[in-house]
Coordinates of C-alpha atoms in Angstrom, one line a residue:
X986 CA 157.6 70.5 59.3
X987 CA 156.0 73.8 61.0
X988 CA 158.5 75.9 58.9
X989 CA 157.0 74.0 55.6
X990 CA 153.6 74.8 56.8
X991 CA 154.4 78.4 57.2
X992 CA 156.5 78.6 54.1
X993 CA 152.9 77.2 52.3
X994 CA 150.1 79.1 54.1
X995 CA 148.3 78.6 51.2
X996 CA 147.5 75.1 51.8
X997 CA 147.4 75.1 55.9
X998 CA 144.5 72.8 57.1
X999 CA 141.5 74.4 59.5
X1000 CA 143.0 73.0 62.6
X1001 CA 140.8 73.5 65.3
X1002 CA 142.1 72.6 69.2
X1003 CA 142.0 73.8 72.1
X1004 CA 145.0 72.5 73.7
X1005 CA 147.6 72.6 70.7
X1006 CA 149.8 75.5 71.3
X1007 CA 150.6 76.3 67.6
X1008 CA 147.4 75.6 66.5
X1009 CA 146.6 79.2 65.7
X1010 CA 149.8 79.5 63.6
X1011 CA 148.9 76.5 61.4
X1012 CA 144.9 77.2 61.3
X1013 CA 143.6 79.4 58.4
X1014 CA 141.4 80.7 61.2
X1015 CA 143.9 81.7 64.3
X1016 CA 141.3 82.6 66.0
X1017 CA 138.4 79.5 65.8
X1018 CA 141.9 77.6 66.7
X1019 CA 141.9 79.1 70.3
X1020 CA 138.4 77.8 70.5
X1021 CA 137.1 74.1 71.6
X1022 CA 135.7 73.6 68.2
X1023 CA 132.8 71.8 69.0
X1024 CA 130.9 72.9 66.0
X1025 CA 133.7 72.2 63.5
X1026 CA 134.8 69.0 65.1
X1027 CA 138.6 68.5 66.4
X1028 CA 141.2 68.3 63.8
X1029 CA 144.9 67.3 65.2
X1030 CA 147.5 68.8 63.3
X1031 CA 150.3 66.4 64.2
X1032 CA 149.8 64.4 61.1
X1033 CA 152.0 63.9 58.2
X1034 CA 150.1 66.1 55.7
X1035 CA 153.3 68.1 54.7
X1036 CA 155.4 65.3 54.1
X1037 CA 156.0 64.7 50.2
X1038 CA 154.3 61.6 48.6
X1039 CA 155.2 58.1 49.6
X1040 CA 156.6 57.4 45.6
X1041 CA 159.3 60.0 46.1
X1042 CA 160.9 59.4 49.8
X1043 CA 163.9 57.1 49.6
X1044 CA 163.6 53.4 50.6
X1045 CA 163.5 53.5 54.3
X1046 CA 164.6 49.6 54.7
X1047 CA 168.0 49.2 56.4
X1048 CA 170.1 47.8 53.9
X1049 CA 171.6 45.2 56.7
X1050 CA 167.9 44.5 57.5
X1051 CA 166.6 43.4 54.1
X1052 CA 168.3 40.4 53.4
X1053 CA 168.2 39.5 57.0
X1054 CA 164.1 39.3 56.4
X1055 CA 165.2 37.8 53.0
X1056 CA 167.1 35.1 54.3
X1057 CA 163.6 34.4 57.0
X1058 CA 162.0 34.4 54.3
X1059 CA 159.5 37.0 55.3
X1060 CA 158.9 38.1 51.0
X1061 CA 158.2 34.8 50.0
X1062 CA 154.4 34.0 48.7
X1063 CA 152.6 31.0 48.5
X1064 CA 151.1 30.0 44.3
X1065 CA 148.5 32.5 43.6
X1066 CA 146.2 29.4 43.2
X1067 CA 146.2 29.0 47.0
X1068 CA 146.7 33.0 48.3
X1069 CA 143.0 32.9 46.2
X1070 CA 141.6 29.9 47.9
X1071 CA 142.5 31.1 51.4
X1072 CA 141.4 34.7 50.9
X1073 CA 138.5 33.7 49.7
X1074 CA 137.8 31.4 53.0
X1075 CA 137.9 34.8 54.7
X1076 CA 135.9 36.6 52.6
X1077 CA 133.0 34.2 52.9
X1078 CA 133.7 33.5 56.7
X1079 CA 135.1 36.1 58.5
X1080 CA 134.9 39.1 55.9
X1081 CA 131.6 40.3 57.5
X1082 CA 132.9 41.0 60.8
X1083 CA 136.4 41.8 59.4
X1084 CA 136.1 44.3 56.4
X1085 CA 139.0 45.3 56.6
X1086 CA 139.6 45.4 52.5
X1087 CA 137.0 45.9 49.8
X1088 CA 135.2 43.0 48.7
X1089 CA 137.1 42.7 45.4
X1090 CA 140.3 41.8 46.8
X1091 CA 140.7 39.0 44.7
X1092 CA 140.8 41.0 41.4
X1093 CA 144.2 42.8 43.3
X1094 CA 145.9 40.7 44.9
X1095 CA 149.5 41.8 43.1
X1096 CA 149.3 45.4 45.0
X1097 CA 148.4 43.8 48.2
X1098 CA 151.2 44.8 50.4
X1099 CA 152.7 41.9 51.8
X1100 CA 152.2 41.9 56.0
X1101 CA 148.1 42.4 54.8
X1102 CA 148.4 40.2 52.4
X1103 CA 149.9 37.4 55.4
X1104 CA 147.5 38.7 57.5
X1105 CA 144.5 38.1 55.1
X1106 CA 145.7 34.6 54.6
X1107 CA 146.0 33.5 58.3
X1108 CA 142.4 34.6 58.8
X1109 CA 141.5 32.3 55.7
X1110 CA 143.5 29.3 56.8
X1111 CA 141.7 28.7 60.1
X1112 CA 138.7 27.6 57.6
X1113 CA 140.9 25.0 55.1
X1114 CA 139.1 22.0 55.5
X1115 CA 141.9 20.2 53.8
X1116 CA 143.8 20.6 56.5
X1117 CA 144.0 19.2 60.7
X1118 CA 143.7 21.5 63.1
X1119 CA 147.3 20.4 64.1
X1120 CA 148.3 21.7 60.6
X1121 CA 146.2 24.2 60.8
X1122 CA 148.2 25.7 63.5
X1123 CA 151.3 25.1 62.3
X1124 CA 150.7 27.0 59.2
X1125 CA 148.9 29.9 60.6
X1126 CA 151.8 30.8 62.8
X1127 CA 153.7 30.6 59.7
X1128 CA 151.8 33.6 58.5
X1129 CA 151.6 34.9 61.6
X1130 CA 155.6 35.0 62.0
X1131 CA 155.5 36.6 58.5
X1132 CA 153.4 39.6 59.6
X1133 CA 155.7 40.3 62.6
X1134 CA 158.8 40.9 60.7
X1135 CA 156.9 42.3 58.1
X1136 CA 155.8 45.1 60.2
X1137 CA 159.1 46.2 61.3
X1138 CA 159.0 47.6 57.1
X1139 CA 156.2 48.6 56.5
X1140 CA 155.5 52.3 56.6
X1141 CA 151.6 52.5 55.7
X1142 CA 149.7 53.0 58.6
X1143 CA 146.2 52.1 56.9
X1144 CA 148.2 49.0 56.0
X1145 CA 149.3 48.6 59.2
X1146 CA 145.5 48.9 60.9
X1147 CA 144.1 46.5 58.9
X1148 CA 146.4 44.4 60.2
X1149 CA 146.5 44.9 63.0
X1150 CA 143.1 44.6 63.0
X1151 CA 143.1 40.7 61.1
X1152 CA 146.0 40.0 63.9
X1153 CA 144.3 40.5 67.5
X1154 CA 141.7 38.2 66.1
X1155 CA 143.7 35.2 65.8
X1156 CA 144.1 34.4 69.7
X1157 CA 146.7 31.8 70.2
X1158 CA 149.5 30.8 72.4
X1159 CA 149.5 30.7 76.2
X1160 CA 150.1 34.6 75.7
X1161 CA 146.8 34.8 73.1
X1162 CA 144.7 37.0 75.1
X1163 CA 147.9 39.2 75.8
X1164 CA 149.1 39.3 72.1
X1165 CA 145.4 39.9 71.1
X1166 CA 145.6 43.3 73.0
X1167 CA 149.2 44.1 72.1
X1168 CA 147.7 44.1 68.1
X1169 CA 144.0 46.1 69.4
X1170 CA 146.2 48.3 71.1
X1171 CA 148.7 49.6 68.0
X1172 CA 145.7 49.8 65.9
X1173 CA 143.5 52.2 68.0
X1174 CA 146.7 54.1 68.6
X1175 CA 146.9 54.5 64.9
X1176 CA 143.3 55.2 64.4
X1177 CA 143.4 58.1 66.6
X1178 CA 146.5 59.4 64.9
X1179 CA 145.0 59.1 61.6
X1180 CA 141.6 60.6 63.0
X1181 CA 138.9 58.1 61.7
X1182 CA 137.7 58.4 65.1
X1183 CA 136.8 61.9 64.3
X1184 CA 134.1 62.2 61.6
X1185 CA 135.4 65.5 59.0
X1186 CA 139.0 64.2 59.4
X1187 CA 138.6 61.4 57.0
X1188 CA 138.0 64.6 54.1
X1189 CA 141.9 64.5 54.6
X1190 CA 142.4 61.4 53.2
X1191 CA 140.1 60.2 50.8
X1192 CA 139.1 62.2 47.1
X1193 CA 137.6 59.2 45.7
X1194 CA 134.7 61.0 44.3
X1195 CA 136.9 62.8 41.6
X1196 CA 139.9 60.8 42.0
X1197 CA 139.5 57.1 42.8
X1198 CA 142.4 55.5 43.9
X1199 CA 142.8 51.4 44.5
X1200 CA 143.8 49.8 47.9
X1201 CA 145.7 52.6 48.9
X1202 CA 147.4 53.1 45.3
X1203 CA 148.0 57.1 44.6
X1204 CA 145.7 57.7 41.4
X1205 CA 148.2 60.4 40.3
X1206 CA 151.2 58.2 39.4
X1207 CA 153.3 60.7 37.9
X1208 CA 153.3 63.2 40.8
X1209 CA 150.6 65.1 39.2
X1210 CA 147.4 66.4 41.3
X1211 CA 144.5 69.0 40.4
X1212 CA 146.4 70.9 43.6
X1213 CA 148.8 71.0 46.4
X1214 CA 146.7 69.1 49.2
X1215 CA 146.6 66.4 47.0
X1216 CA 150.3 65.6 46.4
X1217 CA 150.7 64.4 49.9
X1218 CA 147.7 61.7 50.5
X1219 CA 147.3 58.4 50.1
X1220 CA 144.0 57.4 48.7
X1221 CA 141.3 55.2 50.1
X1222 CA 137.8 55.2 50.0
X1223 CA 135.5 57.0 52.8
X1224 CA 133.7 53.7 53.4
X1225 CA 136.4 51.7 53.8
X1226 CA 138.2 54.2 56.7
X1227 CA 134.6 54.2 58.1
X1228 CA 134.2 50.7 58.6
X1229 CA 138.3 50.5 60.1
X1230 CA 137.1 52.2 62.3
X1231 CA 134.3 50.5 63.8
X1232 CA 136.0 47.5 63.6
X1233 CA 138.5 48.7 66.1
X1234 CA 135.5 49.8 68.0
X1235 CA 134.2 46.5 67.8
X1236 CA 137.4 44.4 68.3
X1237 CA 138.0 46.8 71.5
X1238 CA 134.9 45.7 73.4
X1239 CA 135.1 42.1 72.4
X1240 CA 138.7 42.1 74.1
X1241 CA 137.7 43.9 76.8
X1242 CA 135.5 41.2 77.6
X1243 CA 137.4 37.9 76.5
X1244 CA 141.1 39.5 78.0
X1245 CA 139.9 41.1 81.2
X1246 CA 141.0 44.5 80.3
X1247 CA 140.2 48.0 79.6
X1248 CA 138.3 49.4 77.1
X1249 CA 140.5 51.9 74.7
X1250 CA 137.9 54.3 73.2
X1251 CA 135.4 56.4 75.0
X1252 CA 131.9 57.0 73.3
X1253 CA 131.9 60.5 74.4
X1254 CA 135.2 61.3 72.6
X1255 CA 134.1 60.2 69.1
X1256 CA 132.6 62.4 66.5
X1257 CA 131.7 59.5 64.0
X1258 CA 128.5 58.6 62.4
X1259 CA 127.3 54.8 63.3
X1260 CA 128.1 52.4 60.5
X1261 CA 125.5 52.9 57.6
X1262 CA 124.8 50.9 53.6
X1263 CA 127.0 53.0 52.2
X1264 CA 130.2 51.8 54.3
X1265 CA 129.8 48.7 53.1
X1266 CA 129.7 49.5 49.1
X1267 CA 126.0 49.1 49.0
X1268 CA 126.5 45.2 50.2
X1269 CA 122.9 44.7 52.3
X1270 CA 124.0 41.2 53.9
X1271 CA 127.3 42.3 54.4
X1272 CA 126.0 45.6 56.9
X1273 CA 123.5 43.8 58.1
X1274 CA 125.7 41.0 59.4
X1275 CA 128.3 44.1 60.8
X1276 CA 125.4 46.1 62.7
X1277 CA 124.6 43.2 64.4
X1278 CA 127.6 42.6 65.6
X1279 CA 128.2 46.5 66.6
X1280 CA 124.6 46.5 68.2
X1281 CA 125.9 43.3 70.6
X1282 CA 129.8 44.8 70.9
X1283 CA 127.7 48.4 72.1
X1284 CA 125.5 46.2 74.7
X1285 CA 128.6 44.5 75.8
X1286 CA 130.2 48.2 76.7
X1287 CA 126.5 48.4 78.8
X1288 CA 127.0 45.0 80.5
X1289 CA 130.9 46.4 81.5
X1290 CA 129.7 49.8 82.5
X1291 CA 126.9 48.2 84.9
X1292 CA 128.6 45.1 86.2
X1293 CA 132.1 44.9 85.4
X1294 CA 133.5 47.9 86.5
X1295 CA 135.4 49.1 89.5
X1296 CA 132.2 49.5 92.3
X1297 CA 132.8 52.9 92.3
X1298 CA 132.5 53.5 89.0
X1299 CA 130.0 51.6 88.1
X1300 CA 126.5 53.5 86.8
X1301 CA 122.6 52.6 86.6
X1302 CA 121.0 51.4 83.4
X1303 CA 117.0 51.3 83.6
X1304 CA 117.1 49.7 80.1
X1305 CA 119.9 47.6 79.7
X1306 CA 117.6 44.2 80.6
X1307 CA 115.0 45.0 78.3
X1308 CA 117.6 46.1 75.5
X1309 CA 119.0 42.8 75.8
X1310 CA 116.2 40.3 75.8
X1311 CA 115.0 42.8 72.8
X1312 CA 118.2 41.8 71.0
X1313 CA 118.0 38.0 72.0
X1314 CA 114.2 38.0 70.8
X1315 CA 115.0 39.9 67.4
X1316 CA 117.7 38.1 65.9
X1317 CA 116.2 34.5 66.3
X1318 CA 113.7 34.8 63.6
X1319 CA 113.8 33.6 60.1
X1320 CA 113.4 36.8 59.2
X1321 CA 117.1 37.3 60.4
X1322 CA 118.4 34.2 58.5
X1323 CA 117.1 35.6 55.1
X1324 CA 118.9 38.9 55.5
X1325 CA 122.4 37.8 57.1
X1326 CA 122.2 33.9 56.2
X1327 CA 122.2 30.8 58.4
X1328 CA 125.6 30.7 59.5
X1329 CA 126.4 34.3 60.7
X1330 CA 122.5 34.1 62.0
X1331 CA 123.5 31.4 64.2
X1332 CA 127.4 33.3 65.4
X1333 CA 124.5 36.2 66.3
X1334 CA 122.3 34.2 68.3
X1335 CA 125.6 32.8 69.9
X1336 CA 126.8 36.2 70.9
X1337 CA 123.3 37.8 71.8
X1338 CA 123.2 34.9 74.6
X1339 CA 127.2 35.0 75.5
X1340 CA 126.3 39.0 75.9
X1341 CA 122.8 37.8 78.5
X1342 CA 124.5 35.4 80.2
X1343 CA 127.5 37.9 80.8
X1344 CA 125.1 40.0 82.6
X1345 CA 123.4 37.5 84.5
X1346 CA 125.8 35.1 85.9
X1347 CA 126.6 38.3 88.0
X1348 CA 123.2 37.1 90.0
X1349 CA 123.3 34.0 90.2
X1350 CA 123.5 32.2 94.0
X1351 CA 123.1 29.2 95.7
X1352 CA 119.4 29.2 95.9
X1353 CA 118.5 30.9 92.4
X1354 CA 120.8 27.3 90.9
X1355 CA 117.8 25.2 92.3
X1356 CA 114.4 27.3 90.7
X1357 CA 112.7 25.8 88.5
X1358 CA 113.8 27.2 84.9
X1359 CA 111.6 25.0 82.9
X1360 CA 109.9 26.4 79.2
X1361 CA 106.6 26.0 81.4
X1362 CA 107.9 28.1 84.1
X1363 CA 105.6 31.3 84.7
X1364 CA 107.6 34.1 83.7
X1365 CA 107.3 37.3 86.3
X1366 CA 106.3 40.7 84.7
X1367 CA 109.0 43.5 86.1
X1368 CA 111.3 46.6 84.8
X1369 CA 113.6 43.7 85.9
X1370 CA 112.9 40.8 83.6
X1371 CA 116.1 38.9 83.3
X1372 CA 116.7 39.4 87.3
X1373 CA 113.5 38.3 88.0
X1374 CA 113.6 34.8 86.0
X1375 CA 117.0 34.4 85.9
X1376 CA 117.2 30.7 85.4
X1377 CA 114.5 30.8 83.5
X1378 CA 116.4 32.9 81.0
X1379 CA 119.7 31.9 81.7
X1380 CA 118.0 27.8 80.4
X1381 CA 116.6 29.2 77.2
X1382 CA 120.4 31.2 76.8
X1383 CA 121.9 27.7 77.4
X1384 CA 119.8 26.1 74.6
X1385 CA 120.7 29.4 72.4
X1386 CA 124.5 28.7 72.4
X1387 CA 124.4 25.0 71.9
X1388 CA 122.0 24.8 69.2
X1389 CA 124.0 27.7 67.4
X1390 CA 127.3 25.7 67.1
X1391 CA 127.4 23.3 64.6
X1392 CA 128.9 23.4 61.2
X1393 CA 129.9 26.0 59.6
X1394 CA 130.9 28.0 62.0
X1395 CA 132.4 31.1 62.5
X1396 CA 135.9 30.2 64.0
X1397 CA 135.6 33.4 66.7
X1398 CA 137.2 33.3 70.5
X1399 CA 134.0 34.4 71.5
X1400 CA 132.4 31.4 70.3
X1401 CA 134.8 29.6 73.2
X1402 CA 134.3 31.9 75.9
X1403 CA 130.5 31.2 74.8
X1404 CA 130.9 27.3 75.5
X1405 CA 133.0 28.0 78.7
X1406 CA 130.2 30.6 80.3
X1407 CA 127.4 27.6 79.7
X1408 CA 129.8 24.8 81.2
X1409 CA 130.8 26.8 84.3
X1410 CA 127.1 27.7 85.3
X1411 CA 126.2 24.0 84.0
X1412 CA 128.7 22.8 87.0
X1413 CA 127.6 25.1 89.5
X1414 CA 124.1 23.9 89.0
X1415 CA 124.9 20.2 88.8
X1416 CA 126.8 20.6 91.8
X1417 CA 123.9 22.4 93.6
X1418 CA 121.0 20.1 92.8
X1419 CA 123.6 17.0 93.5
X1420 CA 123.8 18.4 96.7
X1421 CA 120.2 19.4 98.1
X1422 CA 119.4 16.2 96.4
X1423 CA 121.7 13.7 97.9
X1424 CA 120.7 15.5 101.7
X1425 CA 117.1 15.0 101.2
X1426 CA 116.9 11.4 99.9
X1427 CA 117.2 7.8 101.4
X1428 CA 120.5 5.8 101.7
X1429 CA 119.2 3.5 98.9
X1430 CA 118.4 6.1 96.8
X1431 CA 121.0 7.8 95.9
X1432 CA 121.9 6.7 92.9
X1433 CA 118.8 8.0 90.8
X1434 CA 118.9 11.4 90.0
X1435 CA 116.3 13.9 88.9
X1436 CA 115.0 14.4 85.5
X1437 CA 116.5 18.2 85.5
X1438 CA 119.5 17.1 87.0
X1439 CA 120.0 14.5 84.2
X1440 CA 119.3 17.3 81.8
X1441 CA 121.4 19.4 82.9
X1442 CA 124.2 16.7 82.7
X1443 CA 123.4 16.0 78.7
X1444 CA 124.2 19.8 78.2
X1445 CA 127.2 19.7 80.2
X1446 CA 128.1 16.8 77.9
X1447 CA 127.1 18.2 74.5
X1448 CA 129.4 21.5 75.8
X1449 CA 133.2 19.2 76.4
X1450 CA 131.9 17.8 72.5
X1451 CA 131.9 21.3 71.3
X1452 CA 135.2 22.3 73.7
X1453 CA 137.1 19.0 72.5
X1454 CA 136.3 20.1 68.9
X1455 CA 137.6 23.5 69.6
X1456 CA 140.5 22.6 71.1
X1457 CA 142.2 21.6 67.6
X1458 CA 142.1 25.4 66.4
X1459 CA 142.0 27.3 69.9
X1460 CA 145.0 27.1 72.7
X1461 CA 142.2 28.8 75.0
X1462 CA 140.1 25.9 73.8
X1463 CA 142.3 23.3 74.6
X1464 CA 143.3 24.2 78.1
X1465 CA 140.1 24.9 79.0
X1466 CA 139.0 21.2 77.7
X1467 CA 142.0 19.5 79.2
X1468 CA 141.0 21.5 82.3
X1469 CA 137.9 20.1 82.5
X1470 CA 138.3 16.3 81.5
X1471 CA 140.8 16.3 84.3
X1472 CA 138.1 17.5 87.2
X1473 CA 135.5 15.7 85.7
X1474 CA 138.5 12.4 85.9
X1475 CA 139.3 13.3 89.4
X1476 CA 135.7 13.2 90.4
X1477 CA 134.5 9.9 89.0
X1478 CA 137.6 8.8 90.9
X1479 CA 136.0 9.8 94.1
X1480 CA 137.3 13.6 94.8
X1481 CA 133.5 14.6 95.8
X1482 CA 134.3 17.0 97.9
X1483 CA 136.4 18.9 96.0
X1484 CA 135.3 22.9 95.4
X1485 CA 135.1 24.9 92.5
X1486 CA 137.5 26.9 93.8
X1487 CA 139.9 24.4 93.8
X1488 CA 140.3 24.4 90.0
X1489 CA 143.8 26.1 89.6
X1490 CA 145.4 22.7 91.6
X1491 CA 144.7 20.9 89.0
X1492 CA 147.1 23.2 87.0
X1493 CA 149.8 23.9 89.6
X1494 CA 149.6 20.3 91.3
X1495 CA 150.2 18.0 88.2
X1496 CA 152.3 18.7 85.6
X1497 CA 150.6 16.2 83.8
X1498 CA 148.0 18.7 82.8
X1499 CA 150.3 21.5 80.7
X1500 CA 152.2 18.7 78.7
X1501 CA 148.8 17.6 76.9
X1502 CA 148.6 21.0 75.8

């Protein structure tokens, strides 16, 4: 490859790194290569740019291997008729969150390659009303077994980011949260290799000002190009590398959070503009559903950064509180349900208050579980104002989630993880009250309870409703609700002294519990 580049100095790229070694021999500028670039941005020259055009490179598929994926059936479609009805389930559910393909996907569905094209219909199935959740299942992991020996083919690595990306959202299996990173993980591997983390790099692949080109499709069929450079790209649009980008950004802190892991990209690394109108095609609900989203996955990096991190490394945020009840405040209005619509209004308002309550169960203790948190509670003026009225907050949060979920919904892990922060707090405070309670009140007297107490029992309620009906599309879902039902069994049996902390017997003492699942 470096012998083709020096063979061609007339089309070398202005590579610009400080730690490449050969840099200044590839670079039309050897000596800006020796420098750290920061004016020019960082180009990485390790790329494929030399390489001759996909169209002309012989078929790279074993010859043993293709009719082994034959005989799996990995090729095989289902009637256009229903690859249209599922795709356009996505587009109108999870599209806004997921852009991962122009909105017109429907009008190309023949040069779809095939692993995107399984990946775009497993996103659509979890919608099919038609369908059980049982069903649902089945036949998502029939896509889903698709895609994986799909990708052992499939050479594309745009192709191979988008779905990736439509792949770490579908969280299933006992291993879910660990296959969800596996996918996040080989698509930010090949977003940094690509550079769309790096603004100017995307010039490299995309001419769709003079030349446009169609899901990936080389405008210049026969070979032909206005010049050199152009012979060895695929093409895509700027917007749509932009936005695969920031989904991965997006997808990175949301898994971060829901798998207990790392984030992958490092804010002061990127040299990327924030998503803007035109990375969506000039589609106004369709950005103004994503920035929402990005604003809440950017708080959520805040929220790790502050609380979640290794002591050590922790750091001090003067803002964060005020940032976040300015979110939570902001995107309740009507005003937000005109511009985004009621559904993804109310998977906003769901994820504003999962991002709060992330911040705040951090604070909660023994004594703040019994304060009064009532609507007619005096709030407390402070830098502080989500510390200093925790419950109070952490009440309205509750209210937040539940009344967001109902249908349509979203069909988002967050959404569970949403449920499960509520019910855990819910429990903690139940058990609190239940206890200061029965210790201050007469023998005969026991069995009434107190009007917040009571309340807080209805919400506990309404929350194993909205766990039982997740648990027909959502493993996480369903362990967490069989999980549940069997402490809230054991209790009414008489177990009342039983801890939160003694949860995890209820999975290793009774085998019972995994073969519901």
């Amino acid at each position: 490859m470096y012998a083709n580049v020096i063979q061609h100095g007339g089309i070398k790229s202005q590579f610009i790194t400080a730690t490449q070694p050969l840099a200044p021999l590839l670079s039309r500028d050897s000596f800006l290569a020796l420098s750290d670039g920061d004016l020019y941005n960082h180009f990485y020259p390790w790329r494929d740019v030399f390489l001759p055009k996909r169209d002309t490179r012989e078929n790279e598929i074993d010859s043993e291997l293709l009719p082994y994926l034959n005989k799996r059936g990995a090729f095989e479609k289902p009637p256009i008729e229903e690859q249209k009805r599922l795709i356009g389930l996505y587009l109108d559910n999870s599209y806004p969150i997921l852009p991962v393909v122009h909105r017109d996907i429907l009008n190309q569905l023949d040069s779809v390659p095939p692993i995107l094209l399984n990946a775009l219909l497993l996103s659509g199935v979890r919608y099919d009303s038609t369908l059980t959740g049982k069903a649902i299942r089945i036949k998502a992991d029939e896509f889903k077994r698709k895609c994986k020996l799909l990708e052992i083919v499939e050479k594309n690595k745009i192709t191979l980011i988008q779905s990736y990306l439509l792949l770490c959202a579908h969280e299933e299996s006992p291993q879910g949260a660990q296959i969800s990173r596996e996918y996040l993980s080989k698509a930010n591997n090949l977003v940094q290799e690509l550079g769309l983390h790096i603004f100017s790099s995307k010039n490299q692949f995309s001419f769709v000002s003079a030349h446009p080109g169609q899901n990936g499709s080389d405008p210049y069929p026969n070979g032909a190009a206005s010049n050199q450079k152009e012979a060895f790209k695929h093409f895509y649009k700027k917007s749509l590398l932009s936005r695969l980008f920031w989904i991965s950004f997006c997808c990175d802190r949301v898994i971060a959070v829901t798998s207990c892991c790392a984030m992958y990209y490092n804010k002061l690394d990127l040299i990327v503009d924030e998503p803007k109108l035109e990375d969506f095609d000039g589609n106004r609900q369709d950005y103004e559903i994503f920035i929402r989203w990005y604003s809440n996955c950017d708080l959520l990096e805040r929220i790790i950064g502050v609380v979640y991190r290794p002591p050590g490394n922790r750091y001090v945020d003067y803002n964060l509180e005020r940032d976040i009840l300015q979110m939570c405040r902001s995107n309740c209005g009507p005003q937000t349900v005109e511009l985004v619509g009621d559904m993804f209004a109310r998977l906003i308002v769901c994820c504003n208050a999962f991002s709060a309550i992330l911040y705040l169960r951090s604070k909660v203790d023994f004594i703040s579980l019994l304060e009064d948190e009532s609507d007619t509670a005096s709030v407390v003026e402070s830098n502080s104002p989500l510390t200093d009225n925790k419950m109070y907050y952490l009440n309205k949060f509750y209210k937040n989630i539940l009344n967001s979920l109902k249908p349509p919904m979203v069909e988002h892990i967050i959404v569970v993880h949403s449920i499960l922060h509520v019910m855990v707090l819910l429990h903690l405070e139940i058990e609190a009250r239940k206890e200061v309670e029965v210790s201050q009140v007469l023998p005969d007297e026991k069995n009434s309870m107190s009007s917040p107490l009571i309340a807080k029992k209805k919400m506990f309620d309404k929350c194993m409703k909205l766990l039982e009906q997740s648990s027909s599309k959502w493993f996480f879902g369903a362990a967490a609700y069989y999980l549940c039902q069997e402490l809230l069994s054991k209790r009414q049996a008489g177990s009342q002294n039983r801890s939160s902390t003694d949860l995890m017997s209820l999975i290793t003492d009774e085998p019972c519990f995994t073969t519901q699942l």
